[in-house]
Amino acid sequence: MKYRYFFTAILTFFILAACENTLNFEGTTEEEDNDLVINAVAVADVPFTAYITKAERADIAIITPYVDFHTSMYRKDDPVDDYHQRIYLERVKVENAVVEVTVNGKDTYRMTYDQSFLGYKCDYIPQVDDRIVVKASFDGQALTVGTAVPPKPHIEILEEEVLTDNPYQDMNGLAFVTDSVMRLTCRITDTGAESFYRLRVRGERDLEDRYGDTHVYFYVMQDIFFSSDLLFVDNRLHRSFGGWPAYFTNVFDSQLMKDGQYTFTVDSPKVPSNATGLYYIEKENHEGVPRIQPRVMVELESITKDYYNFLKSMELYRITTSDVYAEPVQVYSNVQNGWGILGALSYDRHFVEYEE
């Protein structure tokens, strides 16, 4: 387990320099010599992919604060900035690494680089309880990292209610102005022992509209949800970020689940019929693309402890990057002889449809 102050494909840092003396060091540090990065999450029943990149020093990489909802959701910033993932990956990509995945100590899969994806793919599909070791080597460097896919979690939707008054309508610059909220009462059945989770609650739908002269279907979604339950409180998160309220987290452990179960309520603002979609497809080419009725997706993810530690450190990092006086946040890594993260998760997903 270790920490670093370098940029990876999905994380950036500030390094504060002393202003009184400048010290010149000859040669390279261990970190500069060993700058291979892996970022990957093994998702149960989904083909395994990984990004292998080169790290950049914090003092040469471009830094873009993205604390508001529109920037974090729609990337409304200058296209040269690092928040545009593909632009960043084009700069730091490693195309010719040797990457192998060993599963349960016996089956080995060779990963190949995909130019359109800017990352590595293979035929392996993770399963619950799989033990995974990834090794990557390039230009004399070699990293190793391991994980295990956790048991599938269990979440139930006990009650659903429509609130005609939306108390969150003017909060945090959310994308949609809507006057109603879906309130869902849910119950988690804990997987046992020490468990770690992430909850996703997404309002989504598609809309039929015109984009110029083209008749299109829009896909519209919003991941922000609200709750006053103690399960979602993190007192370290003193600032809002990307539409999420201050002190709110959707990443938590099983401490409150004393009897093996936990019941809570979440609010998800409805996606209105006049919303603007982020992605669209021409109506003439929609054959085989499923239509999405107005609904709320509820997904409980069971995540590894390493991935939990990484996500919690990222929550802290993202609210401090715009403050040049803030102490740099140490972002968690579980990689040996390299940087980045290999996490794993399984999930239980439900959809709650609602009327207009």
mmCIF file of C-alpha atoms in Angstrom:
data_model
loop_
_atom_site.group_PDB
_atom_site.id
_atom_site.type_symbol
_atom_site.label_atom_id
_atom_site.label_comp_id
_atom_site.label_asym_id
_atom_site.label_seq_id
_atom_site.Cartn_x
_atom_site.Cartn_y
_atom_site.Cartn_z
ATOM 1 C CA MET A 1 0.000 0.000 0.000
ATOM 2 C CA LYS A 2 1.407 3.388 -0.898
ATOM 3 C CA TYR A 3 0.600 6.921 -1.901
ATOM 4 C CA ARG A 4 1.794 9.321 -4.587
ATOM 5 C CA TYR A 5 1.695 12.898 -5.828
ATOM 6 C CA PHE A 6 1.650 12.153 -9.557
ATOM 7 C CA PHE A 7 -1.089 12.458 -12.120
ATOM 8 C CA THR A 8 -2.686 9.321 -13.462
ATOM 9 C CA ALA A 9 -5.407 9.047 -16.117
ATOM 10 C CA ILE A 10 -8.068 9.880 -13.548
ATOM 11 C CA LEU A 11 -6.309 11.869 -10.802
ATOM 12 C CA THR A 12 -4.304 15.120 -10.521
ATOM 13 C CA PHE A 13 -2.507 16.884 -7.736
ATOM 14 C CA PHE A 14 -1.000 20.237 -6.701
ATOM 15 C CA ILE A 15 2.551 20.274 -5.382
ATOM 16 C CA LEU A 16 3.405 23.335 -3.302
ATOM 17 C CA ALA A 17 6.929 24.633 -3.855
ATOM 18 C CA ALA A 18 9.006 26.591 -1.341
ATOM 19 C CA CYS A 19 9.525 30.212 -2.349
ATOM 20 C CA GLU A 20 12.752 31.046 -0.500
ATOM 21 C CA ASN A 21 15.281 28.583 -1.918
ATOM 22 C CA THR A 22 15.520 26.583 -5.120
ATOM 23 C CA LEU A 23 17.369 23.275 -4.804
ATOM 24 C CA ASN A 24 18.646 21.621 -7.947
ATOM 25 C CA PHE A 25 18.951 17.838 -7.856
ATOM 26 C CA GLU A 26 20.898 15.882 -10.440
ATOM 27 C CA GLY A 27 19.693 12.534 -11.655
ATOM 28 C CA THR A 28 16.181 11.120 -11.270
ATOM 29 C CA THR A 29 14.184 10.011 -8.300
ATOM 30 C CA GLU A 30 12.742 6.533 -7.895
ATOM 31 C CA GLU A 31 9.332 7.922 -8.797
ATOM 32 C CA GLU A 32 10.610 9.432 -12.054
ATOM 33 C CA ASP A 33 12.397 6.194 -12.968
ATOM 34 C CA ASN A 34 9.275 4.139 -12.307
ATOM 35 C CA ASP A 35 6.356 5.980 -13.894
ATOM 36 C CA LEU A 36 4.185 3.144 -15.213
ATOM 37 C CA VAL A 37 0.508 3.462 -14.231
ATOM 38 C CA ILE A 38 -2.430 1.056 -14.271
ATOM 39 C CA ASN A 39 -6.056 2.003 -13.715
ATOM 40 C CA ALA A 40 -8.632 -0.783 -13.838
ATOM 41 C CA VAL A 41 -11.730 -2.131 -12.106
ATOM 42 C CA ALA A 42 -12.728 -5.779 -12.473
ATOM 43 C CA VAL A 43 -16.535 -5.809 -12.690
ATOM 44 C CA ALA A 44 -18.320 -9.134 -12.282
ATOM 45 C CA ASP A 45 -19.770 -10.416 -15.566
ATOM 46 C CA VAL A 46 -18.217 -7.586 -17.627
ATOM 47 C CA PRO A 47 -15.166 -8.088 -19.915
ATOM 48 C CA PHE A 48 -11.988 -6.923 -18.173
ATOM 49 C CA THR A 49 -10.217 -3.804 -19.450
ATOM 50 C CA ALA A 50 -7.303 -1.732 -18.176
ATOM 51 C CA TYR A 51 -5.547 1.552 -18.881
ATOM 52 C CA ILE A 52 -1.739 1.477 -18.916
ATOM 53 C CA THR A 53 -0.228 4.945 -19.036
ATOM 54 C CA LYS A 54 2.809 7.013 -18.113
ATOM 55 C CA ALA A 55 2.620 9.229 -15.032
ATOM 56 C CA GLU A 56 3.239 12.954 -15.305
ATOM 57 C CA ARG A 57 4.768 15.170 -12.674
ATOM 58 C CA ALA A 58 2.265 17.522 -11.087
ATOM 59 C CA ASP A 59 4.278 20.589 -12.020
ATOM 60 C CA ILE A 60 4.070 19.915 -15.779
ATOM 61 C CA ALA A 61 0.558 18.492 -16.176
ATOM 62 C CA ILE A 62 -2.379 20.789 -16.932
ATOM 63 C CA ILE A 63 -4.702 21.340 -13.981
ATOM 64 C CA THR A 64 -8.400 22.055 -14.430
ATOM 65 C CA PRO A 65 -10.678 22.664 -11.432
ATOM 66 C CA TYR A 66 -14.051 21.018 -12.064
ATOM 67 C CA VAL A 67 -16.063 21.538 -8.916
ATOM 68 C CA ASP A 68 -19.364 22.577 -10.505
ATOM 69 C CA PHE A 69 -22.002 20.228 -11.859
ATOM 70 C CA HIS A 70 -21.887 21.289 -15.499
ATOM 71 C CA THR A 71 -18.121 20.883 -15.828
ATOM 72 C CA SER A 72 -18.014 17.536 -14.068
ATOM 73 C CA MET A 73 -21.052 16.225 -15.948
ATOM 74 C CA TYR A 74 -20.873 17.806 -19.394
ATOM 75 C CA ARG A 75 -17.162 18.701 -19.601
ATOM 76 C CA LYS A 76 -17.922 22.340 -20.381
ATOM 77 C CA ASP A 77 -14.310 23.451 -20.269
ATOM 78 C CA ASP A 78 -11.584 24.192 -22.782
ATOM 79 C CA PRO A 79 -10.868 21.119 -24.950
ATOM 80 C CA VAL A 80 -7.130 21.208 -24.199
ATOM 81 C CA ASP A 81 -7.702 20.679 -20.498
ATOM 82 C CA ASP A 82 -7.023 17.371 -18.799
ATOM 83 C CA TYR A 83 -10.613 16.858 -17.767
ATOM 84 C CA HIS A 84 -11.248 15.647 -21.310
ATOM 85 C CA GLN A 85 -10.218 12.061 -20.731
ATOM 86 C CA ARG A 86 -9.388 11.134 -24.326
ATOM 87 C CA ILE A 87 -7.093 14.137 -24.801
ATOM 88 C CA TYR A 88 -5.227 13.203 -21.642
ATOM 89 C CA LEU A 89 -5.015 9.517 -22.602
ATOM 90 C CA GLU A 90 -3.653 10.389 -26.053
ATOM 91 C CA ARG A 91 -0.776 12.185 -24.357
ATOM 92 C CA VAL A 92 0.126 9.575 -21.722
ATOM 93 C CA LYS A 93 -0.907 6.308 -23.406
ATOM 94 C CA VAL A 94 1.403 3.278 -23.525
ATOM 95 C CA GLU A 95 0.585 1.252 -26.628
ATOM 96 C CA ASN A 96 3.185 -1.528 -26.543
ATOM 97 C CA ALA A 97 3.113 -2.788 -22.967
ATOM 98 C CA VAL A 98 3.049 -6.501 -22.226
ATOM 99 C CA VAL A 99 -0.038 -6.973 -20.039
ATOM 100 C CA GLU A 100 -1.161 -10.318 -18.595
ATOM 101 C CA VAL A 101 -4.034 -11.239 -16.290
ATOM 102 C CA THR A 102 -3.753 -14.384 -14.164
ATOM 103 C CA VAL A 103 -7.001 -15.690 -12.640
ATOM 104 C CA ASN A 104 -7.079 -17.971 -9.590
ATOM 105 C CA GLY A 105 -3.415 -18.787 -10.048
ATOM 106 C CA LYS A 106 -3.940 -20.897 -13.184
ATOM 107 C CA ASP A 107 -5.583 -19.204 -16.171
ATOM 108 C CA THR A 108 -3.599 -16.457 -17.931
ATOM 109 C CA TYR A 109 -4.978 -13.982 -20.476
ATOM 110 C CA ARG A 110 -2.879 -11.707 -22.675
ATOM 111 C CA MET A 111 -4.318 -8.198 -23.014
ATOM 112 C CA THR A 112 -4.026 -6.313 -26.304
ATOM 113 C CA TYR A 113 -4.083 -2.585 -26.978
ATOM 114 C CA ASP A 114 -7.226 -1.127 -28.560
ATOM 115 C CA GLN A 115 -6.570 2.189 -30.325
ATOM 116 C CA SER A 116 -10.218 3.284 -30.284
ATOM 117 C CA PHE A 117 -10.432 2.559 -26.552
ATOM 118 C CA LEU A 118 -6.901 3.850 -25.776
ATOM 119 C CA GLY A 119 -6.560 0.973 -23.352
ATOM 120 C CA TYR A 120 -6.133 -2.797 -23.104
ATOM 121 C CA LYS A 121 -8.764 -5.509 -23.537
ATOM 122 C CA CYS A 122 -8.944 -9.295 -23.269
ATOM 123 C CA ASP A 123 -11.430 -12.191 -23.352
ATOM 124 C CA TYR A 124 -11.522 -12.653 -19.578
ATOM 125 C CA ILE A 125 -14.862 -11.957 -17.869
ATOM 126 C CA PRO A 126 -14.489 -11.619 -14.062
ATOM 127 C CA GLN A 127 -16.670 -13.748 -11.799
ATOM 128 C CA VAL A 128 -17.467 -13.447 -8.083
ATOM 129 C CA ASP A 129 -14.607 -14.761 -5.898
ATOM 130 C CA ASP A 130 -12.075 -14.685 -8.736
ATOM 131 C CA ARG A 131 -8.554 -13.812 -7.565
ATOM 132 C CA ILE A 132 -6.897 -11.622 -10.168
ATOM 133 C CA VAL A 133 -3.251 -10.623 -10.634
ATOM 134 C CA VAL A 134 -2.289 -8.167 -13.373
ATOM 135 C CA LYS A 135 1.301 -7.739 -14.530
ATOM 136 C CA ALA A 136 2.359 -5.038 -16.971
ATOM 137 C CA SER A 137 5.816 -4.305 -18.332
ATOM 138 C CA PHE A 138 7.151 -1.645 -20.667
ATOM 139 C CA ASP A 139 10.551 -0.162 -21.419
ATOM 140 C CA GLY A 140 12.317 -1.961 -18.590
ATOM 141 C CA GLN A 141 9.624 -1.267 -16.009
ATOM 142 C CA ALA A 142 7.234 -3.836 -14.528
ATOM 143 C CA LEU A 143 4.316 -3.443 -12.153
ATOM 144 C CA THR A 144 2.158 -5.989 -10.354
ATOM 145 C CA VAL A 145 -1.213 -5.632 -8.654
ATOM 146 C CA GLY A 146 -3.846 -8.033 -7.371
ATOM 147 C CA THR A 147 -7.473 -8.058 -6.255
ATOM 148 C CA ALA A 148 -10.436 -10.390 -5.711
ATOM 149 C CA VAL A 149 -14.008 -9.939 -6.945
ATOM 150 C CA PRO A 150 -16.290 -9.497 -3.886
ATOM 151 C CA PRO A 151 -19.610 -11.312 -3.343
ATOM 152 C CA LYS A 152 -22.682 -9.898 -5.017
ATOM 153 C CA PRO A 153 -24.546 -7.461 -2.714
ATOM 154 C CA HIS A 154 -28.287 -7.400 -2.118
ATOM 155 C CA ILE A 155 -30.552 -4.339 -2.091
ATOM 156 C CA GLU A 156 -34.349 -4.193 -2.065
ATOM 157 C CA ILE A 157 -36.716 -1.349 -2.980
ATOM 158 C CA LEU A 158 -39.277 -1.449 -0.163
ATOM 159 C CA GLU A 159 -41.325 1.660 -0.952
ATOM 160 C CA GLU A 160 -41.600 4.309 -3.645
ATOM 161 C CA GLU A 161 -43.245 7.703 -3.352
ATOM 162 C CA VAL A 162 -43.577 10.775 -5.561
ATOM 163 C CA LEU A 163 -42.913 14.103 -3.831
ATOM 164 C CA THR A 164 -44.639 16.927 -5.687
ATOM 165 C CA ASP A 165 -42.426 19.488 -3.967
ATOM 166 C CA ASN A 166 -38.722 19.416 -4.892
ATOM 167 C CA PRO A 167 -36.563 20.930 -2.107
ATOM 168 C CA TYR A 168 -33.397 20.354 -4.190
ATOM 169 C CA GLN A 169 -34.480 22.302 -7.260
ATOM 170 C CA ASP A 170 -32.039 25.193 -6.799
ATOM 171 C CA MET A 171 -29.197 23.232 -5.186
ATOM 172 C CA ASN A 172 -25.701 22.722 -6.575
ATOM 173 C CA GLY A 173 -26.419 23.770 -10.147
ATOM 174 C CA LEU A 174 -28.054 20.506 -11.165
ATOM 175 C CA ALA A 175 -28.818 19.992 -14.827
ATOM 176 C CA PHE A 176 -32.598 19.810 -14.717
ATOM 177 C CA VAL A 177 -35.264 22.042 -13.248
ATOM 178 C CA THR A 178 -37.967 19.661 -12.066
ATOM 179 C CA ASP A 179 -40.765 20.047 -9.557
ATOM 180 C CA SER A 180 -41.043 16.436 -8.400
ATOM 181 C CA VAL A 181 -38.861 13.833 -6.719
ATOM 182 C CA MET A 182 -38.860 10.046 -6.527
ATOM 183 C CA ARG A 183 -38.392 9.010 -2.879
ATOM 184 C CA LEU A 184 -37.266 5.403 -2.480
ATOM 185 C CA THR A 185 -36.957 3.393 0.722
ATOM 186 C CA CYS A 186 -34.301 0.715 0.332
ATOM 187 C CA ARG A 187 -32.849 -2.087 2.417
ATOM 188 C CA ILE A 188 -29.326 -3.505 2.185
ATOM 189 C CA THR A 189 -28.589 -7.039 3.334
ATOM 190 C CA ASP A 190 -24.916 -7.049 4.271
ATOM 191 C CA THR A 191 -22.525 -9.510 2.609
ATOM 192 C CA GLY A 192 -20.920 -10.268 6.000
ATOM 193 C CA ALA A 193 -17.622 -9.522 7.794
ATOM 194 C CA GLU A 194 -16.102 -6.150 6.837
ATOM 195 C CA SER A 195 -17.872 -4.939 3.697
ATOM 196 C CA PHE A 196 -17.543 -1.876 1.494
ATOM 197 C CA TYR A 197 -20.125 -0.365 -0.836
ATOM 198 C CA ARG A 198 -20.916 2.323 -3.373
ATOM 199 C CA LEU A 199 -24.529 3.288 -4.106
ATOM 200 C CA ARG A 200 -25.586 4.693 -7.467
ATOM 201 C CA VAL A 201 -29.028 6.266 -7.870
ATOM 202 C CA ARG A 202 -29.612 7.580 -11.385
ATOM 203 C CA GLY A 203 -32.635 9.336 -12.850
ATOM 204 C CA GLU A 204 -32.789 8.558 -16.568
ATOM 205 C CA ARG A 205 -34.978 8.513 -19.651
ATOM 206 C CA ASP A 206 -34.838 9.104 -23.390
ATOM 207 C CA LEU A 207 -36.471 11.952 -25.291
ATOM 208 C CA GLU A 208 -37.495 12.368 -28.899
ATOM 209 C CA ASP A 209 -36.415 15.662 -30.432
ATOM 210 C CA ARG A 210 -34.672 17.334 -33.345
ATOM 211 C CA TYR A 211 -30.974 18.154 -33.549
ATOM 212 C CA GLY A 212 -30.704 20.568 -36.441
ATOM 213 C CA ASP A 213 -32.350 18.797 -39.366
ATOM 214 C CA THR A 214 -31.932 15.363 -37.794
ATOM 215 C CA HIS A 215 -34.657 13.555 -35.881
ATOM 216 C CA VAL A 216 -33.000 12.032 -32.812
ATOM 217 C CA TYR A 217 -33.484 10.232 -29.532
ATOM 218 C CA PHE A 218 -31.670 11.778 -26.560
ATOM 219 C CA TYR A 219 -30.451 9.810 -23.569
ATOM 220 C CA VAL A 220 -30.853 11.934 -20.432
ATOM 221 C CA MET A 221 -29.503 11.077 -16.993
ATOM 222 C CA GLN A 222 -28.507 12.542 -13.634
ATOM 223 C CA ASP A 223 -26.551 10.624 -11.006
ATOM 224 C CA ILE A 224 -26.969 13.053 -8.122
ATOM 225 C CA PHE A 225 -29.243 11.905 -5.306
ATOM 226 C CA PHE A 226 -29.988 13.148 -1.802
ATOM 227 C CA SER A 227 -30.514 11.640 1.636
ATOM 228 C CA SER A 228 -30.314 12.745 5.265
ATOM 229 C CA ASP A 229 -29.361 9.253 6.445
ATOM 230 C CA LEU A 230 -26.155 8.850 8.479
ATOM 231 C CA LEU A 231 -25.009 6.207 6.001
ATOM 232 C CA PHE A 232 -24.085 8.962 3.536
ATOM 233 C CA VAL A 233 -22.343 11.379 5.919
ATOM 234 C CA ASP A 234 -18.602 12.075 5.666
ATOM 235 C CA ASN A 235 -17.581 15.029 7.807
ATOM 236 C CA ARG A 236 -14.285 15.419 5.957
ATOM 237 C CA LEU A 237 -16.075 16.493 2.762
ATOM 238 C CA HIS A 238 -16.559 20.104 3.788
ATOM 239 C CA ARG A 239 -17.251 21.384 0.273
ATOM 240 C CA SER A 240 -19.802 20.446 -2.382
ATOM 241 C CA PHE A 241 -18.548 18.946 -5.626
ATOM 242 C CA GLY A 242 -20.100 18.373 -9.027
ATOM 243 C CA GLY A 243 -23.662 18.680 -7.727
ATOM 244 C CA TRP A 244 -23.041 16.546 -4.617
ATOM 245 C CA PRO A 245 -23.774 18.376 -1.348
ATOM 246 C CA ALA A 246 -21.038 19.035 1.188
ATOM 247 C CA TYR A 247 -20.520 16.230 3.750
ATOM 248 C CA PHE A 248 -22.276 13.746 1.437
ATOM 249 C CA THR A 249 -20.775 10.503 0.151
ATOM 250 C CA ASN A 250 -22.173 7.527 -1.744
ATOM 251 C CA VAL A 251 -19.201 5.323 -0.700
ATOM 252 C CA PHE A 252 -19.537 3.671 2.714
ATOM 253 C CA ASP A 253 -18.729 0.596 4.792
ATOM 254 C CA SER A 254 -20.826 -1.797 6.868
ATOM 255 C CA GLN A 255 -20.305 -0.203 10.305
ATOM 256 C CA LEU A 256 -23.959 0.799 10.669
ATOM 257 C CA MET A 257 -25.263 -2.625 9.642
ATOM 258 C CA LYS A 258 -25.169 -4.138 13.101
ATOM 259 C CA ASP A 259 -27.905 -6.706 12.510
ATOM 260 C CA GLY A 260 -26.892 -7.594 8.954
ATOM 261 C CA GLN A 261 -29.411 -5.236 7.367
ATOM 262 C CA TYR A 262 -29.848 -1.502 6.959
ATOM 263 C CA THR A 263 -32.862 0.520 5.764
ATOM 264 C CA PHE A 264 -32.618 4.067 4.409
ATOM 265 C CA THR A 265 -34.396 6.565 2.162
ATOM 266 C CA VAL A 266 -33.032 8.396 -0.889
ATOM 267 C CA ASP A 267 -34.485 11.163 -3.061
ATOM 268 C CA SER A 268 -33.868 11.267 -6.813
ATOM 269 C CA PRO A 269 -35.130 14.332 -8.754
ATOM 270 C CA LYS A 270 -37.218 13.271 -11.733
ATOM 271 C CA VAL A 271 -35.809 13.908 -15.190
ATOM 272 C CA PRO A 272 -38.293 16.305 -16.874
ATOM 273 C CA SER A 273 -39.641 15.957 -20.399
ATOM 274 C CA ASN A 274 -37.972 19.239 -21.489
ATOM 275 C CA ALA A 275 -34.434 18.199 -20.478
ATOM 276 C CA THR A 276 -31.512 18.332 -22.904
ATOM 277 C CA GLY A 277 -29.747 15.052 -23.518
ATOM 278 C CA LEU A 278 -26.022 14.431 -23.281
ATOM 279 C CA TYR A 279 -25.941 11.667 -25.918
ATOM 280 C CA TYR A 280 -28.190 11.139 -28.899
ATOM 281 C CA ILE A 281 -28.811 8.758 -31.776
ATOM 282 C CA GLU A 282 -30.495 9.513 -35.093
ATOM 283 C CA LYS A 283 -34.052 8.191 -35.084
ATOM 284 C CA GLU A 284 -33.475 6.461 -38.422
ATOM 285 C CA ASN A 285 -30.589 4.476 -36.887
ATOM 286 C CA HIS A 286 -32.238 3.494 -33.612
ATOM 287 C CA GLU A 287 -32.984 -0.095 -34.648
ATOM 288 C CA GLY A 288 -31.910 -2.412 -31.838
ATOM 289 C CA VAL A 289 -31.352 0.434 -29.364
ATOM 290 C CA PRO A 290 -33.730 -0.014 -26.400
ATOM 291 C CA ARG A 291 -36.008 2.873 -25.488
ATOM 292 C CA ILE A 292 -35.640 4.079 -21.895
ATOM 293 C CA GLN A 293 -38.845 4.951 -20.061
ATOM 294 C CA PRO A 294 -38.698 7.559 -17.253
ATOM 295 C CA ARG A 295 -37.162 5.665 -14.347
ATOM 296 C CA VAL A 296 -34.694 5.582 -11.480
ATOM 297 C CA MET A 297 -31.824 3.121 -11.500
ATOM 298 C CA VAL A 298 -30.711 1.916 -8.061
ATOM 299 C CA GLU A 299 -27.413 0.035 -8.075
ATOM 300 C CA LEU A 300 -25.587 -1.199 -4.987
ATOM 301 C CA GLU A 301 -21.965 -2.112 -5.641
ATOM 302 C CA SER A 302 -19.927 -4.341 -3.350
ATOM 303 C CA ILE A 303 -16.352 -3.069 -3.714
ATOM 304 C CA THR A 304 -12.937 -4.199 -2.526
ATOM 305 C CA LYS A 305 -11.263 -2.483 0.419
ATOM 306 C CA ASP A 306 -8.512 -1.162 -1.863
ATOM 307 C CA TYR A 307 -11.059 0.389 -4.209
ATOM 308 C CA TYR A 308 -12.947 1.828 -1.218
ATOM 309 C CA ASN A 309 -9.749 3.474 0.061
ATOM 310 C CA PHE A 310 -9.031 4.843 -3.404
ATOM 311 C CA LEU A 311 -12.534 6.298 -3.825
ATOM 312 C CA LYS A 312 -12.494 7.888 -0.357
ATOM 313 C CA SER A 313 -9.137 9.505 -1.062
ATOM 314 C CA MET A 314 -10.435 10.738 -4.424
ATOM 315 C CA GLU A 315 -13.442 12.336 -2.729
ATOM 316 C CA LEU A 316 -11.020 14.364 -0.601
ATOM 317 C CA TYR A 317 -8.722 15.108 -3.514
ATOM 318 C CA ARG A 318 -11.429 16.513 -5.767
ATOM 319 C CA ILE A 319 -12.541 19.174 -3.271
ATOM 320 C CA THR A 320 -8.997 20.432 -2.644
ATOM 321 C CA THR A 321 -7.550 20.736 -6.156
ATOM 322 C CA SER A 322 -8.834 24.282 -6.668
ATOM 323 C CA ASP A 323 -7.218 25.573 -3.442
ATOM 324 C CA VAL A 324 -3.515 26.320 -3.935
ATOM 325 C CA TYR A 325 -3.057 26.640 -0.155
ATOM 326 C CA ALA A 326 -4.512 23.220 0.620
ATOM 327 C CA GLU A 327 -2.225 20.402 1.694
ATOM 328 C CA PRO A 328 -1.879 17.873 -1.172
ATOM 329 C CA VAL A 329 -4.138 14.866 -0.726
ATOM 330 C CA GLN A 330 -2.529 11.440 -0.690
ATOM 331 C CA VAL A 331 -4.389 9.281 -3.202
ATOM 332 C CA TYR A 332 -4.416 5.590 -2.388
ATOM 333 C CA SER A 333 -2.644 3.057 -4.611
ATOM 334 C CA ASN A 334 -2.300 -0.727 -4.280
ATOM 335 C CA VAL A 335 0.201 -1.223 -7.125
ATOM 336 C CA GLN A 336 3.657 -2.716 -6.571
ATOM 337 C CA ASN A 337 6.503 -1.025 -8.495
ATOM 338 C CA GLY A 338 4.103 1.366 -10.172
ATOM 339 C CA TRP A 339 1.135 3.636 -9.627
ATOM 340 C CA GLY A 340 -2.650 3.608 -9.924
ATOM 341 C CA ILE A 341 -5.356 1.252 -8.719
ATOM 342 C CA LEU A 342 -6.839 -2.156 -9.439
ATOM 343 C CA GLY A 343 -10.257 -2.489 -7.831
ATOM 344 C CA ALA A 344 -13.062 -5.005 -8.171
ATOM 345 C CA LEU A 345 -16.822 -4.949 -7.706
ATOM 346 C CA SER A 346 -20.051 -6.837 -8.165
ATOM 347 C CA TYR A 347 -23.476 -5.221 -8.170
ATOM 348 C CA ASP A 348 -27.211 -5.583 -7.680
ATOM 349 C CA ARG A 349 -29.243 -3.292 -9.963
ATOM 350 C CA HIS A 350 -32.952 -2.397 -10.020
ATOM 351 C CA PHE A 351 -35.122 -0.001 -12.024
ATOM 352 C CA VAL A 352 -38.179 1.872 -10.754
ATOM 353 C CA GLU A 353 -40.303 3.292 -13.578
ATOM 354 C CA TYR A 354 -42.604 6.246 -13.000
ATOM 355 C CA GLU A 355 -45.294 8.192 -14.806
ATOM 356 C CA GLU A 356 -44.692 11.623 -16.361
#
